[in-house]
Amino acid sequence: MALQWLMLTYVVAAEAVVAILLTLPSPKPLKNRFVSLISLILQPALCIVPFAGFQLLDIYWKNEHRLMCTSEVCTAAERDRYEKSIYKAQRNVILCIAACLLYWSIYRICKYQKEIQNLEEVEKRHKSQ
């Protein structure tokens, strides 16, 4: 069961690194090539959004059908286990939301960079005329 969360953690870490690299100042040719490379990768990487959504639904379903341990009948170990599962679920929700937000951020950064590049080309054409 933990394999999907490990995979999602690695994806979020990779997305964070890519977002940082996209926002760092760098020479124009290098930045343009990096943006075009990331733009090519973005379409196949879109599969992370439905995957994270499915994981969110899974967390919601498990939360709705989880046995509550709030009465006096529960032992201390059962309460600890219940609280630990709640904390894990909260961590996983944050992980899913981070995956979607980072993907969207990378998409918007690439789109803005391409628009800037197109506007610079138009400006060069107007100056040359």
PDB file of C-alpha atoms in Angstrom:
ATOM      1  CA  MET A   1       0.000   0.000   0.000  1.00  0.00           C
ATOM      2  CA  ALA A   2       2.876   2.404   0.642  1.00  0.00           C
ATOM      3  CA  LEU A   3       4.318   2.085  -2.866  1.00  0.00           C
ATOM      4  CA  GLN A   4       1.908   4.621  -4.384  1.00  0.00           C
ATOM      5  CA  TRP A   5       2.749   7.138  -1.660  1.00  0.00           C
ATOM      6  CA  LEU A   6       6.462   6.609  -2.200  1.00  0.00           C
ATOM      7  CA  MET A   7       5.987   7.154  -5.928  1.00  0.00           C
ATOM      8  CA  LEU A   8       3.888  10.268  -5.319  1.00  0.00           C
ATOM      9  CA  THR A   9       6.560  11.604  -2.946  1.00  0.00           C
ATOM     10  CA  TYR A  10       9.242  11.179  -5.615  1.00  0.00           C
ATOM     11  CA  VAL A  11       7.027  12.873  -8.206  1.00  0.00           C
ATOM     12  CA  VAL A  12       6.383  15.831  -5.903  1.00  0.00           C
ATOM     13  CA  ALA A  13      10.107  16.126  -5.188  1.00  0.00           C
ATOM     14  CA  ALA A  14      10.919  16.034  -8.917  1.00  0.00           C
ATOM     15  CA  GLU A  15       8.216  18.613  -9.658  1.00  0.00           C
ATOM     16  CA  ALA A  16       9.625  20.885  -6.939  1.00  0.00           C
ATOM     17  CA  VAL A  17      13.123  20.620  -8.406  1.00  0.00           C
ATOM     18  CA  VAL A  18      11.822  21.391 -11.903  1.00  0.00           C
ATOM     19  CA  ALA A  19       9.825  24.371 -10.620  1.00  0.00           C
ATOM     20  CA  ILE A  20      12.913  25.728  -8.870  1.00  0.00           C
ATOM     21  CA  LEU A  21      15.055  25.240 -11.977  1.00  0.00           C
ATOM     22  CA  LEU A  22      12.464  26.993 -14.137  1.00  0.00           C
ATOM     23  CA  THR A  23      12.349  30.019 -11.868  1.00  0.00           C
ATOM     24  CA  LEU A  24      16.101  30.414 -11.384  1.00  0.00           C
ATOM     25  CA  PRO A  25      17.703  33.112 -13.533  1.00  0.00           C
ATOM     26  CA  SER A  26      19.709  31.631 -16.384  1.00  0.00           C
ATOM     27  CA  PRO A  27      20.931  32.602 -19.873  1.00  0.00           C
ATOM     28  CA  LYS A  28      18.163  32.886 -22.468  1.00  0.00           C
ATOM     29  CA  PRO A  29      19.266  30.039 -24.774  1.00  0.00           C
ATOM     30  CA  LEU A  30      19.584  27.665 -21.837  1.00  0.00           C
ATOM     31  CA  LYS A  31      16.251  28.730 -20.365  1.00  0.00           C
ATOM     32  CA  ASN A  32      14.470  28.415 -23.741  1.00  0.00           C
ATOM     33  CA  ARG A  33      15.795  24.899 -24.264  1.00  0.00           C
ATOM     34  CA  PHE A  34      14.934  23.858 -20.737  1.00  0.00           C
ATOM     35  CA  VAL A  35      11.406  25.242 -21.087  1.00  0.00           C
ATOM     36  CA  SER A  36      10.910  23.414 -24.390  1.00  0.00           C
ATOM     37  CA  LEU A  37      12.172  20.160 -22.834  1.00  0.00           C
ATOM     38  CA  ILE A  38       9.859  20.496 -19.836  1.00  0.00           C
ATOM     39  CA  SER A  39       6.952  21.372 -22.142  1.00  0.00           C
ATOM     40  CA  LEU A  40       7.479  18.084 -23.994  1.00  0.00           C
ATOM     41  CA  ILE A  41       7.482  16.185 -20.701  1.00  0.00           C
ATOM     42  CA  LEU A  42       4.368  17.928 -19.329  1.00  0.00           C
ATOM     43  CA  GLN A  43       1.788  16.141 -21.486  1.00  0.00           C
ATOM     44  CA  PRO A  44       2.766  12.575 -20.486  1.00  0.00           C
ATOM     45  CA  ALA A  45       3.248  13.760 -16.895  1.00  0.00           C
ATOM     46  CA  LEU A  46      -0.392  14.866 -16.757  1.00  0.00           C
ATOM     47  CA  CYS A  47      -1.246  11.351 -15.564  1.00  0.00           C
ATOM     48  CA  ILE A  48      -0.154  12.424 -12.073  1.00  0.00           C
ATOM     49  CA  VAL A  49      -3.244  14.643 -11.697  1.00  0.00           C
ATOM     50  CA  PRO A  50      -5.854  11.840 -12.040  1.00  0.00           C
ATOM     51  CA  PHE A  51      -3.609   9.565  -9.966  1.00  0.00           C
ATOM     52  CA  ALA A  52      -3.526  12.120  -7.145  1.00  0.00           C
ATOM     53  CA  GLY A  53      -7.284  12.632  -7.498  1.00  0.00           C
ATOM     54  CA  PHE A  54      -7.867   8.898  -7.211  1.00  0.00           C
ATOM     55  CA  GLN A  55      -5.684   8.785  -4.107  1.00  0.00           C
ATOM     56  CA  LEU A  56      -7.690  11.664  -2.598  1.00  0.00           C
ATOM     57  CA  LEU A  57     -10.907   9.729  -3.221  1.00  0.00           C
ATOM     58  CA  ASP A  58      -9.346   6.671  -1.618  1.00  0.00           C
ATOM     59  CA  ILE A  59      -8.384   8.696   1.466  1.00  0.00           C
ATOM     60  CA  TYR A  60     -11.897  10.141   1.654  1.00  0.00           C
ATOM     61  CA  TRP A  61     -13.506   6.696   1.383  1.00  0.00           C
ATOM     62  CA  LYS A  62     -11.215   5.253   4.059  1.00  0.00           C
ATOM     63  CA  ASN A  63     -11.937   8.219   6.316  1.00  0.00           C
ATOM     64  CA  GLU A  64     -15.689   7.735   5.965  1.00  0.00           C
ATOM     65  CA  HIS A  65     -15.458   4.018   6.734  1.00  0.00           C
ATOM     66  CA  ARG A  66     -12.804   4.170   9.447  1.00  0.00           C
ATOM     67  CA  LEU A  67     -13.661   2.735  12.830  1.00  0.00           C
ATOM     68  CA  MET A  68     -13.843   5.520  15.388  1.00  0.00           C
ATOM     69  CA  CYS A  69     -11.915   5.112  18.593  1.00  0.00           C
ATOM     70  CA  THR A  70     -13.229   7.870  20.821  1.00  0.00           C
ATOM     71  CA  SER A  71     -14.992   6.026  23.611  1.00  0.00           C
ATOM     72  CA  GLU A  72     -13.646   4.774  26.919  1.00  0.00           C
ATOM     73  CA  VAL A  73     -13.607   1.188  25.634  1.00  0.00           C
ATOM     74  CA  CYS A  74     -10.558   1.823  23.434  1.00  0.00           C
ATOM     75  CA  THR A  75      -7.129   1.077  24.804  1.00  0.00           C
ATOM     76  CA  ALA A  76      -4.245   3.530  24.632  1.00  0.00           C
ATOM     77  CA  ALA A  77      -2.630   1.516  21.837  1.00  0.00           C
ATOM     78  CA  GLU A  78      -5.822   1.607  19.776  1.00  0.00           C
ATOM     79  CA  ARG A  79      -6.096   5.379  20.258  1.00  0.00           C
ATOM     80  CA  ASP A  80      -2.476   5.847  19.218  1.00  0.00           C
ATOM     81  CA  ARG A  81      -3.017   3.708  16.128  1.00  0.00           C
ATOM     82  CA  TYR A  82      -6.153   5.694  15.261  1.00  0.00           C
ATOM     83  CA  GLU A  83      -4.358   9.028  15.653  1.00  0.00           C
ATOM     84  CA  LYS A  84      -1.392   7.791  13.638  1.00  0.00           C
ATOM     85  CA  SER A  85      -3.687   6.780  10.777  1.00  0.00           C
ATOM     86  CA  ILE A  86      -5.337  10.215  10.887  1.00  0.00           C
ATOM     87  CA  TYR A  87      -1.930  11.937  10.699  1.00  0.00           C
ATOM     88  CA  LYS A  88      -0.876   9.721   7.793  1.00  0.00           C
ATOM     89  CA  ALA A  89      -4.086  10.521   5.940  1.00  0.00           C
ATOM     90  CA  GLN A  90      -3.540  14.247   6.469  1.00  0.00           C
ATOM     91  CA  ARG A  91       0.042  13.954   5.223  1.00  0.00           C
ATOM     92  CA  ASN A  92      -1.110  12.071   2.147  1.00  0.00           C
ATOM     93  CA  VAL A  93      -3.778  14.679   1.376  1.00  0.00           C
ATOM     94  CA  ILE A  94      -1.132  17.389   1.496  1.00  0.00           C
ATOM     95  CA  LEU A  95       1.054  15.278  -0.793  1.00  0.00           C
ATOM     96  CA  CYS A  96      -1.748  14.859  -3.360  1.00  0.00           C
ATOM     97  CA  ILE A  97      -2.616  18.540  -3.343  1.00  0.00           C
ATOM     98  CA  ALA A  98       1.070  19.475  -3.649  1.00  0.00           C
ATOM     99  CA  ALA A  99       1.437  17.193  -6.691  1.00  0.00           C
ATOM    100  CA  CYS A 100      -1.474  18.881  -8.463  1.00  0.00           C
ATOM    101  CA  LEU A 101      -0.416  22.424  -7.543  1.00  0.00           C
ATOM    102  CA  LEU A 102       3.187  21.879  -8.560  1.00  0.00           C
ATOM    103  CA  TYR A 103       2.108  20.398 -11.895  1.00  0.00           C
ATOM    104  CA  TRP A 104      -0.132  23.397 -12.518  1.00  0.00           C
ATOM    105  CA  SER A 105       2.653  25.803 -11.501  1.00  0.00           C
ATOM    106  CA  ILE A 106       5.138  24.186 -13.874  1.00  0.00           C
ATOM    107  CA  TYR A 107       2.571  24.276 -16.680  1.00  0.00           C
ATOM    108  CA  ARG A 108       1.868  27.993 -16.118  1.00  0.00           C
ATOM    109  CA  ILE A 109       5.578  28.885 -15.853  1.00  0.00           C
ATOM    110  CA  CYS A 110       6.296  27.117 -19.149  1.00  0.00           C
ATOM    111  CA  LYS A 111       3.331  28.782 -20.801  1.00  0.00           C
ATOM    112  CA  TYR A 112       4.423  32.239 -19.605  1.00  0.00           C
ATOM    113  CA  GLN A 113       7.979  31.617 -20.781  1.00  0.00           C
ATOM    114  CA  LYS A 114       6.736  30.609 -24.235  1.00  0.00           C
ATOM    115  CA  GLU A 115       4.534  33.713 -24.414  1.00  0.00           C
ATOM    116  CA  ILE A 116       7.493  35.904 -23.456  1.00  0.00           C
ATOM    117  CA  GLN A 117       9.611  34.213 -26.112  1.00  0.00           C
ATOM    118  CA  ASN A 118       6.915  34.785 -28.761  1.00  0.00           C
ATOM    119  CA  LEU A 119       6.555  38.446 -27.779  1.00  0.00           C
ATOM    120  CA  GLU A 120      10.316  38.916 -28.018  1.00  0.00           C
ATOM    121  CA  GLU A 121      10.270  37.425 -31.527  1.00  0.00           C
ATOM    122  CA  VAL A 122       7.457  39.779 -32.549  1.00  0.00           C
ATOM    123  CA  GLU A 123       9.378  42.716 -31.115  1.00  0.00           C
ATOM    124  CA  LYS A 124      12.501  41.704 -33.071  1.00  0.00           C
ATOM    125  CA  ARG A 125      10.475  41.505 -36.294  1.00  0.00           C
ATOM    126  CA  HIS A 126       8.989  44.958 -35.714  1.00  0.00           C
ATOM    127  CA  LYS A 127      12.409  46.455 -34.981  1.00  0.00           C
ATOM    128  CA  SER A 128      13.912  44.933 -38.100  1.00  0.00           C
ATOM    129  CA  GLN A 129      11.185  46.366 -40.346  1.00  0.00           C
TER     130      GLN A 129
END
